[in-house]
Short mmCIF file of N, CA and C in Angstrom, two decimals:
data_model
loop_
_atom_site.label_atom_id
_atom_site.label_comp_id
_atom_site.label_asym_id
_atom_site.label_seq_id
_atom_site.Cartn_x
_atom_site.Cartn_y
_atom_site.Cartn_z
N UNK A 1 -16.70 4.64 -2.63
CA UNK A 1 -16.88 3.22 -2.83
C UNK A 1 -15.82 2.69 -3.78
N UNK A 2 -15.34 1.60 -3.14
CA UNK A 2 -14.06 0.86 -3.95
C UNK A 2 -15.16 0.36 -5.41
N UNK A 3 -14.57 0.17 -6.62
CA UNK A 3 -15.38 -0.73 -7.81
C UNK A 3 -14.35 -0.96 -8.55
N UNK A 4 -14.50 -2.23 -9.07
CA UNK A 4 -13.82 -2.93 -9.96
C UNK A 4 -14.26 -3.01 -11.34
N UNK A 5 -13.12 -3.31 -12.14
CA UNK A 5 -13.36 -2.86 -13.69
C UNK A 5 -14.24 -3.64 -14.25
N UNK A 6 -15.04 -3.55 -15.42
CA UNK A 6 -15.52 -4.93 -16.10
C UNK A 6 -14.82 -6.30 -16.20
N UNK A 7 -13.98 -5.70 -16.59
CA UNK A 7 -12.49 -6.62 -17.12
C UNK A 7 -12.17 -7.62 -16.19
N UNK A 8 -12.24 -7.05 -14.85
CA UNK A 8 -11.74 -7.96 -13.61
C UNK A 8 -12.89 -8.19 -13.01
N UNK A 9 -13.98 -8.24 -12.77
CA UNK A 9 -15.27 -9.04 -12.40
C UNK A 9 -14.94 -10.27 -13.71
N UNK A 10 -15.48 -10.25 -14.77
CA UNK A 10 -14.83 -10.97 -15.77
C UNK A 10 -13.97 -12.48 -15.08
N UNK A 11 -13.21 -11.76 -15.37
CA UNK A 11 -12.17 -12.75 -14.70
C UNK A 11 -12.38 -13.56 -13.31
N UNK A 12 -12.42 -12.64 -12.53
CA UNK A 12 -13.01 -12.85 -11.31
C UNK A 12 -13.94 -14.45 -11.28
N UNK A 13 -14.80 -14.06 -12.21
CA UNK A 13 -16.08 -15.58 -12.55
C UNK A 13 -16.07 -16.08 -12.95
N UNK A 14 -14.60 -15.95 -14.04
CA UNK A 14 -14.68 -16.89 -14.80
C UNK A 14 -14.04 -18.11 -14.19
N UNK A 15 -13.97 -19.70 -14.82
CA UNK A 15 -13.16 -20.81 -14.66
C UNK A 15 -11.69 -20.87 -14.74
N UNK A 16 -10.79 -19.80 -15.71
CA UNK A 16 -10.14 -19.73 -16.15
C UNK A 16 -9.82 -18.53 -16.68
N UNK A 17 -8.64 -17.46 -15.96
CA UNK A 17 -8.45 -16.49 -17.18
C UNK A 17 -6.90 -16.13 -17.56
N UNK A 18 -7.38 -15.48 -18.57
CA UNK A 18 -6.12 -15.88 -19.72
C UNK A 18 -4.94 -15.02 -19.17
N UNK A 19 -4.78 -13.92 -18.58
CA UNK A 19 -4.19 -12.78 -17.89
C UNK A 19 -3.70 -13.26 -16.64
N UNK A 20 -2.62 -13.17 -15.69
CA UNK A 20 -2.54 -12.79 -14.35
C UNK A 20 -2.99 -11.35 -13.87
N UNK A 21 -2.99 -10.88 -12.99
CA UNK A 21 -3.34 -9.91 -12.16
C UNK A 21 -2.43 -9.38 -11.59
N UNK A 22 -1.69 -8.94 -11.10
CA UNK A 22 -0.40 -8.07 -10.87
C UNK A 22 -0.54 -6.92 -9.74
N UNK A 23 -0.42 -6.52 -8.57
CA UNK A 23 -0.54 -5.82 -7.42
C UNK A 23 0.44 -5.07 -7.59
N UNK A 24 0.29 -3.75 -8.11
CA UNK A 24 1.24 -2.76 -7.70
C UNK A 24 1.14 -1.76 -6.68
N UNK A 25 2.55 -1.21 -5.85
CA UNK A 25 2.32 -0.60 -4.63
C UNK A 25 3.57 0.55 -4.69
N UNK A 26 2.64 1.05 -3.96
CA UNK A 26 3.53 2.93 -4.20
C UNK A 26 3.44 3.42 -2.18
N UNK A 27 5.04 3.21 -2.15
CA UNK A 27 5.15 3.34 -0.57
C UNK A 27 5.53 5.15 -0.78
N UNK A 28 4.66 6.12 0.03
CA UNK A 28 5.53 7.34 0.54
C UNK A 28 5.36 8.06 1.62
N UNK A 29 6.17 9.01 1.24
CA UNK A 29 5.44 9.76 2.68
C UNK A 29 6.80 11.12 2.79
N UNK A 30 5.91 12.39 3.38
CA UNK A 30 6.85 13.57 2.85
C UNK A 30 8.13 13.63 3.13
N UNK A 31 8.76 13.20 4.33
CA UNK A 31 9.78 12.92 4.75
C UNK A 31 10.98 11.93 3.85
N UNK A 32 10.34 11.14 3.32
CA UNK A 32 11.66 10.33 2.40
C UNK A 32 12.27 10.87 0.64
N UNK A 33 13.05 10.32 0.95
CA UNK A 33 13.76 11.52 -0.30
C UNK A 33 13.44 10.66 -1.86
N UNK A 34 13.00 9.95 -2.35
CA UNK A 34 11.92 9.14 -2.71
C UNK A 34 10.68 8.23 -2.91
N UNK A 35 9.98 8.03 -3.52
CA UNK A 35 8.50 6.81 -2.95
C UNK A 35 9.44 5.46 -3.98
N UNK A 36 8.63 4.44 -3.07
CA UNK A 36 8.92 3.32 -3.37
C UNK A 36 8.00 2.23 -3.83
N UNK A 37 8.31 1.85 -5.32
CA UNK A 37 7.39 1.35 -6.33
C UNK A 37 7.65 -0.04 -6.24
N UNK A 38 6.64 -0.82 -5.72
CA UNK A 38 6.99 -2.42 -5.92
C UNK A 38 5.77 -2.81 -6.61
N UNK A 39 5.95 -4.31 -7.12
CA UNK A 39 5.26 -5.21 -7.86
C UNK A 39 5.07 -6.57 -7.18
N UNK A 40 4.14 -7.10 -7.19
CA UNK A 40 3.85 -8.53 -6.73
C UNK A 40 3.75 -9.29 -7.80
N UNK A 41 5.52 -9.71 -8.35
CA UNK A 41 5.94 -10.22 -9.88
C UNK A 41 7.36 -10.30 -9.44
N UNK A 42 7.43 -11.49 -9.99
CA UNK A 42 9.03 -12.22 -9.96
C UNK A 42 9.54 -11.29 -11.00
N UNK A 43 9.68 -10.35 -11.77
CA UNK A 43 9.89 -9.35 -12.66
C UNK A 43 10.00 -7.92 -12.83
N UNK A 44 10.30 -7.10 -12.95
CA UNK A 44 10.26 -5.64 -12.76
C UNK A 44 9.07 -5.20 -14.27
N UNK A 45 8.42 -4.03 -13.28
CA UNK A 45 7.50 -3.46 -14.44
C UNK A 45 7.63 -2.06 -14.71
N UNK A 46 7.35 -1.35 -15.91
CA UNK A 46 7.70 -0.31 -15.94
C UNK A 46 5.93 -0.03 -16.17
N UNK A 47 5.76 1.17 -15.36
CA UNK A 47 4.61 1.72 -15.87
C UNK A 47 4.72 3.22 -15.03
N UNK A 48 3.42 3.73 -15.15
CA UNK A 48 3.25 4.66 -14.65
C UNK A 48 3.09 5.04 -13.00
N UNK A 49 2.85 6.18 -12.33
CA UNK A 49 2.71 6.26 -11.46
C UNK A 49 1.52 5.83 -10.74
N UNK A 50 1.27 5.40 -9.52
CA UNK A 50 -0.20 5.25 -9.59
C UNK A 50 -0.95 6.28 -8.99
N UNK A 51 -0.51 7.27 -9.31
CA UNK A 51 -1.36 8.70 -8.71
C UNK A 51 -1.44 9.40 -10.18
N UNK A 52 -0.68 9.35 -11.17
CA UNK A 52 -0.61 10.29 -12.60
C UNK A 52 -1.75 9.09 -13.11
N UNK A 53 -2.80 9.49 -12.59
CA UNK A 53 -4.30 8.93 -13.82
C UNK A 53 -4.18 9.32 -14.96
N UNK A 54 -3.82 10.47 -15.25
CA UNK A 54 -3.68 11.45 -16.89
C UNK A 54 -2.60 10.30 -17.32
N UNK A 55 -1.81 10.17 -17.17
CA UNK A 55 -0.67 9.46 -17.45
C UNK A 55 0.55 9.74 -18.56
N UNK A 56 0.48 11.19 -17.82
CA UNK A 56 1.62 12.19 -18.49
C UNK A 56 2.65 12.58 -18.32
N UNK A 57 3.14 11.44 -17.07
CA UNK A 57 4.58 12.06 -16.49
C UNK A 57 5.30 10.39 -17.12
N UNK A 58 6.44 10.71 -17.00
CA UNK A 58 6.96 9.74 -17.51
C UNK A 58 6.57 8.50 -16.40
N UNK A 59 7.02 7.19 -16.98
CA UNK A 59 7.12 6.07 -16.41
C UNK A 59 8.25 5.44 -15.20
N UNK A 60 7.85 5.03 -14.05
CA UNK A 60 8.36 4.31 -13.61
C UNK A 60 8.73 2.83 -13.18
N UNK A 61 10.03 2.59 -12.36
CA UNK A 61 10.28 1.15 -12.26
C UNK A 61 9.43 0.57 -11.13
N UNK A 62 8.56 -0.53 -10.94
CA UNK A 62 8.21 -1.39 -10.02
C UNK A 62 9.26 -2.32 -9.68
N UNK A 63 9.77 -2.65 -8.61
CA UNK A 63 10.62 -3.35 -8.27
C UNK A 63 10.14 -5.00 -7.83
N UNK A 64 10.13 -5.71 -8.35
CA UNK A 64 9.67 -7.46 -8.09
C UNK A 64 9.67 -7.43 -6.29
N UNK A 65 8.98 -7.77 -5.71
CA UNK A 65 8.65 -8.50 -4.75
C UNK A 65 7.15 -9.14 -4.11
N UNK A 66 7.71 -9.64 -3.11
CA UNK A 66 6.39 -10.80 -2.26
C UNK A 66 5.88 -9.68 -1.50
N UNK A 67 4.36 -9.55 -1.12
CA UNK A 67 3.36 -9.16 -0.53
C UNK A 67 2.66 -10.02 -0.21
N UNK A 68 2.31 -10.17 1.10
CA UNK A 68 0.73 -11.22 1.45
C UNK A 68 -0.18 -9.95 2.50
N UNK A 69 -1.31 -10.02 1.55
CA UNK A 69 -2.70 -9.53 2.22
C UNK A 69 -3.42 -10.02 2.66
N UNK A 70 -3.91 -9.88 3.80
CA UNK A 70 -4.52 -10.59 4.74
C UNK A 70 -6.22 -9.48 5.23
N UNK A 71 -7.34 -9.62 4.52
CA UNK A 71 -8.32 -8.34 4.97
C UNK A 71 -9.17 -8.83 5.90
N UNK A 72 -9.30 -7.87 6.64
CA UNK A 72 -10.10 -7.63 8.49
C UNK A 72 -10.84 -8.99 7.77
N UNK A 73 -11.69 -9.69 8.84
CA UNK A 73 -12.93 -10.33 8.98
C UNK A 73 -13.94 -9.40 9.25
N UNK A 74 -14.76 -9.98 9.03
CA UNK A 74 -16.52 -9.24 8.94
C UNK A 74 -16.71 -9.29 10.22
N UNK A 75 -16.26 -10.55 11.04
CA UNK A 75 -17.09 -10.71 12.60
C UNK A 75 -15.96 -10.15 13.52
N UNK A 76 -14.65 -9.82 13.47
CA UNK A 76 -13.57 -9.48 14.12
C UNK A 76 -13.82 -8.20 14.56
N UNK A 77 -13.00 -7.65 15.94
CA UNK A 77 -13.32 -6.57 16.28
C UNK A 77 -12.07 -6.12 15.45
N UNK A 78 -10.95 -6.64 14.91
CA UNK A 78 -9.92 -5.68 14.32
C UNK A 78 -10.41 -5.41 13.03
N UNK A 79 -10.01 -3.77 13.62
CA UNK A 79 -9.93 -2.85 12.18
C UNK A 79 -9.64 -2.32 11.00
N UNK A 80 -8.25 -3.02 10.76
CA UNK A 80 -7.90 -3.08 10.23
C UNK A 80 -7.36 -4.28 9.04
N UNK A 81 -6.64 -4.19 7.83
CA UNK A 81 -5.77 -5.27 7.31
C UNK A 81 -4.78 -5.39 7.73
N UNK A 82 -4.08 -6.64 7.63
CA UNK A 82 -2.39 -6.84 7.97
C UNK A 82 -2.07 -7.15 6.88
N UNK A 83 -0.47 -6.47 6.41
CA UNK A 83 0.13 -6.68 5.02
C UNK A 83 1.92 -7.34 5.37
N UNK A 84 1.98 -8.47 4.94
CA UNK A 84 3.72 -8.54 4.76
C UNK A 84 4.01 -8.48 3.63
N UNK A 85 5.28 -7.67 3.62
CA UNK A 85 6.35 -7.63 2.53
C UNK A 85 7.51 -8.00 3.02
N UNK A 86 8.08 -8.36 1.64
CA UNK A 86 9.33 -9.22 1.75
C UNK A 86 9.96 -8.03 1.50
N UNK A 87 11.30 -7.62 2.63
CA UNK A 87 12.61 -6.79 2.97
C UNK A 87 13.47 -7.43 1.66
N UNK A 88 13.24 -7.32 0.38
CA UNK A 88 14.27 -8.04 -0.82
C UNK A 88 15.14 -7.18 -0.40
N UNK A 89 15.33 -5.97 -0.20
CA UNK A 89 16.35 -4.58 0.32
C UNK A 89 16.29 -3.89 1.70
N UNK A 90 17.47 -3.12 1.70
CA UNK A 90 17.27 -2.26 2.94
C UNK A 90 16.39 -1.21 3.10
N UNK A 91 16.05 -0.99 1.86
CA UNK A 91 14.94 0.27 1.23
C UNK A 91 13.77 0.62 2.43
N UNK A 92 12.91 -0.62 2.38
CA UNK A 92 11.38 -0.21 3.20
C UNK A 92 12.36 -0.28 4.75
N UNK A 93 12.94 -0.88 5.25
CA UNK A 93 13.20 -0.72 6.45
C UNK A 93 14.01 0.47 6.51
N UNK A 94 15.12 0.75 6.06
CA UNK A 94 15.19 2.26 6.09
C UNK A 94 14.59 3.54 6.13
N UNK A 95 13.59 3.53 5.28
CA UNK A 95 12.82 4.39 5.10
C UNK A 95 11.61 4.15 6.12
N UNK A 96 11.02 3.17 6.77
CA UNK A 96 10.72 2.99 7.85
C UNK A 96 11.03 3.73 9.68
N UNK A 97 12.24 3.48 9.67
CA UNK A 97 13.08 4.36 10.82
C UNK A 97 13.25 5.81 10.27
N UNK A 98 13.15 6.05 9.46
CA UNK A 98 13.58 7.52 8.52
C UNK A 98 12.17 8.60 8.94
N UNK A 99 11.01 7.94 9.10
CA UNK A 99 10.02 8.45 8.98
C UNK A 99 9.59 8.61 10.40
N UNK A 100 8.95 9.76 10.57
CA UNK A 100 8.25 10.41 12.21
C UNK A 100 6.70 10.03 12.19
N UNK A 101 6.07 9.53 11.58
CA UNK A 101 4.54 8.92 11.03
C UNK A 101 4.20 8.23 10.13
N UNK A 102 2.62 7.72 9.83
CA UNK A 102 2.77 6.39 9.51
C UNK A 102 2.62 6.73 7.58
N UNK A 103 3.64 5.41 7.15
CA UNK A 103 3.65 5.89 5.72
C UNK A 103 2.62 5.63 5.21
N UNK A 104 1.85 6.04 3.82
CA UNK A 104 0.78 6.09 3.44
C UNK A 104 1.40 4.76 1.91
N UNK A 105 0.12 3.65 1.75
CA UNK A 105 0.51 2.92 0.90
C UNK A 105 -0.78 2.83 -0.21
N UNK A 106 -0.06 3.17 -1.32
CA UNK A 106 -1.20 3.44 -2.67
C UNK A 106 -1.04 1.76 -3.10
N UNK A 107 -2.31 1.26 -3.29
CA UNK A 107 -2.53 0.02 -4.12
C UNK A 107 -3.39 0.12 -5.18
N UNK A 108 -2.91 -0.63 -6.10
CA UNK A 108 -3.85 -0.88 -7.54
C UNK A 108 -3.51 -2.08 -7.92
N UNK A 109 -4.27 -2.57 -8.96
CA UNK A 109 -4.29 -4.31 -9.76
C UNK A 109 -4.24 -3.36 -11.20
N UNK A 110 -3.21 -4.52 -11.91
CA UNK A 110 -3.61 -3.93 -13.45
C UNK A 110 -3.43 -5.31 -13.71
N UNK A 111 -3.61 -5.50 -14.92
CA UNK A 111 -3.42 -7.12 -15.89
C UNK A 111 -1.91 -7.34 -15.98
N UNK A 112 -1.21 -8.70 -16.59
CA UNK A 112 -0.18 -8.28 -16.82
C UNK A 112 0.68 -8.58 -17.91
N UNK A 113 -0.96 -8.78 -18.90
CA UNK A 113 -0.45 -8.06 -20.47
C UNK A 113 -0.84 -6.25 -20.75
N UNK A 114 -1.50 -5.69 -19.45
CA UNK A 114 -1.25 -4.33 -19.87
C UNK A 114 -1.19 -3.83 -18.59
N UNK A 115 -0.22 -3.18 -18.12
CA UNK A 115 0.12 -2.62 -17.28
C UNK A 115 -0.36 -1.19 -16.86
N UNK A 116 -0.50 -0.44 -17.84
CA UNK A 116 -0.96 0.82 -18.07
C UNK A 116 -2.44 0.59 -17.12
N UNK A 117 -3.01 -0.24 -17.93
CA UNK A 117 -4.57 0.13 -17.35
C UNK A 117 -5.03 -0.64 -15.96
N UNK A 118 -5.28 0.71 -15.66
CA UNK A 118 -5.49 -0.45 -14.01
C UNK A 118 -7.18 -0.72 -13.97
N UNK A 119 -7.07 -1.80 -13.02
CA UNK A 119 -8.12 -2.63 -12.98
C UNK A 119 -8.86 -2.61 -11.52
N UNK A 120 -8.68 -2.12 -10.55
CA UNK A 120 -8.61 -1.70 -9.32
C UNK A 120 -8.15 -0.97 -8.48
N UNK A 121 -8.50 0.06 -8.38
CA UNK A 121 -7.62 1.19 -7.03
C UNK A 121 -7.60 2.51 -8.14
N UNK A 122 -7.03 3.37 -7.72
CA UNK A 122 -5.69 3.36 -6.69
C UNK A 122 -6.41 3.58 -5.46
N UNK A 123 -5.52 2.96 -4.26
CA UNK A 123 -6.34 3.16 -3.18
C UNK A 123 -5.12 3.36 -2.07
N UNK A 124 -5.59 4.17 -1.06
CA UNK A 124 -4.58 4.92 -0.23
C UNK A 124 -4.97 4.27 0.93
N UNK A 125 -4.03 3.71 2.17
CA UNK A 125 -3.94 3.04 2.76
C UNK A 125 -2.99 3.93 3.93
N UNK A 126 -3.02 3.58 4.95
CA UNK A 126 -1.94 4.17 5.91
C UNK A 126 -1.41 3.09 6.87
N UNK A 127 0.07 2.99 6.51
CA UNK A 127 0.69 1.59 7.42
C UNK A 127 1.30 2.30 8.34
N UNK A 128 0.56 1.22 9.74
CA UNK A 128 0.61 1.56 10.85
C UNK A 128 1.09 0.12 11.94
N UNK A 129 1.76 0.25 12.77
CA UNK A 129 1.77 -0.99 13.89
C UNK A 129 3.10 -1.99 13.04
N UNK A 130 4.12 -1.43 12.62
CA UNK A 130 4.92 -1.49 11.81
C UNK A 130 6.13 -2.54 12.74
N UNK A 131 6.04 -3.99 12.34
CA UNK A 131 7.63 -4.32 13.03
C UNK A 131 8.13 -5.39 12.16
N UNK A 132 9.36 -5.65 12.08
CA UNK A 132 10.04 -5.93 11.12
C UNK A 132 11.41 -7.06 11.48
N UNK A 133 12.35 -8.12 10.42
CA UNK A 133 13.01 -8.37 10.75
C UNK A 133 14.22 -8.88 9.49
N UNK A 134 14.81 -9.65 9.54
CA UNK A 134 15.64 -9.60 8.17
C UNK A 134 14.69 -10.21 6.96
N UNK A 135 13.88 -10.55 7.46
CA UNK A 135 13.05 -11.28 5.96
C UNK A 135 11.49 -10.43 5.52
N UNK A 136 11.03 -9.83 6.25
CA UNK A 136 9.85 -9.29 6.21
C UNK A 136 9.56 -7.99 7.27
N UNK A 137 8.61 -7.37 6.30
CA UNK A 137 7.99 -6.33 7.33
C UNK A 137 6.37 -6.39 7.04
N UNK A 138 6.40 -6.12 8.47
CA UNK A 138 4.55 -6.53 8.54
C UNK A 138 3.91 -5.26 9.54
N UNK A 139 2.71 -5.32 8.91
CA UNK A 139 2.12 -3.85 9.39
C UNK A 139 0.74 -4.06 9.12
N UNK A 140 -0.06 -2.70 9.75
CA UNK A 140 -1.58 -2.72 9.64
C UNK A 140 -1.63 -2.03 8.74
N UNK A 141 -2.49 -1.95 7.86
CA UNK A 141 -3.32 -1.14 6.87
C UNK A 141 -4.57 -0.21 7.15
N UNK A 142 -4.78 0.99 7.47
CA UNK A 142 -5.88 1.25 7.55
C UNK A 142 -6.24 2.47 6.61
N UNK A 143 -7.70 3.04 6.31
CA UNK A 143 -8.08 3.68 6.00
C UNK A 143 -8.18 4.98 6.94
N UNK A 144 -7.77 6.33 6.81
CA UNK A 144 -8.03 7.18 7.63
C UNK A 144 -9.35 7.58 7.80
N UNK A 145 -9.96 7.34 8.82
CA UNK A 145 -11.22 8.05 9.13
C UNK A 145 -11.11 8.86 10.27
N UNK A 146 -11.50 10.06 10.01
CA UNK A 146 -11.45 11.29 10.81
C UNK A 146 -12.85 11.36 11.92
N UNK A 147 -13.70 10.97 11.36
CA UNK A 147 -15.05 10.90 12.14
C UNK A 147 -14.86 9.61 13.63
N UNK A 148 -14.05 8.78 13.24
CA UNK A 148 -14.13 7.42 13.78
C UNK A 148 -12.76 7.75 14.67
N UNK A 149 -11.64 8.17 14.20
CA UNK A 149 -10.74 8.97 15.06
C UNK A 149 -10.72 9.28 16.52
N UNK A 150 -10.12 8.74 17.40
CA UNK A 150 -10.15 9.48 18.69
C UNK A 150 -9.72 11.30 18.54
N UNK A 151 -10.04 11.73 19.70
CA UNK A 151 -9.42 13.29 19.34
C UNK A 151 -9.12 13.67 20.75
N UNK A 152 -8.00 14.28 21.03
CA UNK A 152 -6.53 14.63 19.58
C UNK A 152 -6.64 13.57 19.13
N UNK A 153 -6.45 13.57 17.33
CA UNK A 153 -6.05 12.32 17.13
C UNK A 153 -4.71 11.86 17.19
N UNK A 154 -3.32 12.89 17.19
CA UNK A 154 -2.55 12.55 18.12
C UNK A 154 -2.28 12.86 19.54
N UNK A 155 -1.97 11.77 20.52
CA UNK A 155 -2.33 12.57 21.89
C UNK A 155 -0.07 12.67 22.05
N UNK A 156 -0.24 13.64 23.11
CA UNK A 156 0.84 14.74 23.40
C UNK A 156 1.00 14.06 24.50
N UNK A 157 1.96 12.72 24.43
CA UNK A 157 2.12 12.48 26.39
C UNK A 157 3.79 12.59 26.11
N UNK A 158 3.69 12.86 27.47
CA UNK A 158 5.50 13.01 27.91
C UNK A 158 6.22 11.71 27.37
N UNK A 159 6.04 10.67 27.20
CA UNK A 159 7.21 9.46 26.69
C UNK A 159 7.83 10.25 24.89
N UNK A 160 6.59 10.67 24.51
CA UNK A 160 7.27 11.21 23.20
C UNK A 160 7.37 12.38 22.99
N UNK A 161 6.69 13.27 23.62
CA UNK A 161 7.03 14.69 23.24
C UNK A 161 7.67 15.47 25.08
N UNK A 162 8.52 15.20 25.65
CA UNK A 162 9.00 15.21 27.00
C UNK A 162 9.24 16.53 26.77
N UNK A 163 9.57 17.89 25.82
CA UNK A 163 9.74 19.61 25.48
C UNK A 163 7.99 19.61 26.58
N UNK A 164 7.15 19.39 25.75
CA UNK A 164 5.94 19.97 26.38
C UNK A 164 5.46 19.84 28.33
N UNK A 165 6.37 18.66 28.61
CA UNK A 165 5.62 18.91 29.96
C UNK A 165 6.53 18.92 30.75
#
């Protein structure tokens, strides 16, 4: 179960709060020869990783850009979220074509008079249905569920794997 901090219910109800909220995102996946740390902040942030909870490895850079989240409807048969990000670089689209499956995307909220402490997540995501153009890349979000999964859950047809048949 996803839960949110005191701190950000708080806020959440209140009229007014004194803090922004700040969306940080951690793109990877085994294949790329780094992960890629962005911020939803006209600004660069330095903090930690969002997988080092201990928070003992050194710090990294979040890189400023636009994200819009968009989550499933309740009455919709789609399953998923749709996420755009803004292409500020060649980075996500590179690393996009670079990759043989779908990249996995870590999200968290922290405040953004403290960065350190997060306020939501971390939460692992898998972007899928991926297309793109000079200003944005837009994709599905889903949660892996294995139970809910067709099986194979990858299927083996000749357009992509043409060795096997």
């Amino acid at each position: 179960m996803r839960t949110f901090s005191n701190n950000l219910k708080e806020h959440m109800f209140s009229s007014s709060a004194p803090v922004a909220f700040l969306t940080l995102m951690k793109i990877k996946h085994d294949s790329l020869a780094s992960d890629i740390y962005l911020v939803e902040n006209n600004e660069l942030v330095e903090t930690y990783d969002l997988e080092d909870t201990a928070q003992t490895g050194s710090k990294v850079d979040y890189l400023p850009a636009f994200f819009k989240y968009v989550p499933r409807s309740m009455g919709e048969d789609k399953k998923e979220a749709t996420i755009t990000i803004g292409a500020v670089d060649r980075t996500i689209i590179t690393a996009l074509r670079e990759v043989p499956t779908a990249l996995t995307i870590v999200v968290a909220i922290v405040k953004s008079d403290d960065f350190d402490a997060i306020e939501f997540g971390p939460n692992d995501y898998l972007l899928r249905g991926v297309s793109y153009d000079a200003m944005t890349v837009t994709g599905n979000l889903s949660i892996d569920h294995h139970l809910t999964s067709s099986f194979p859950y990858n299927k083996f047809i000749p357009k992509h794997f043409p060795g096997l048949f």
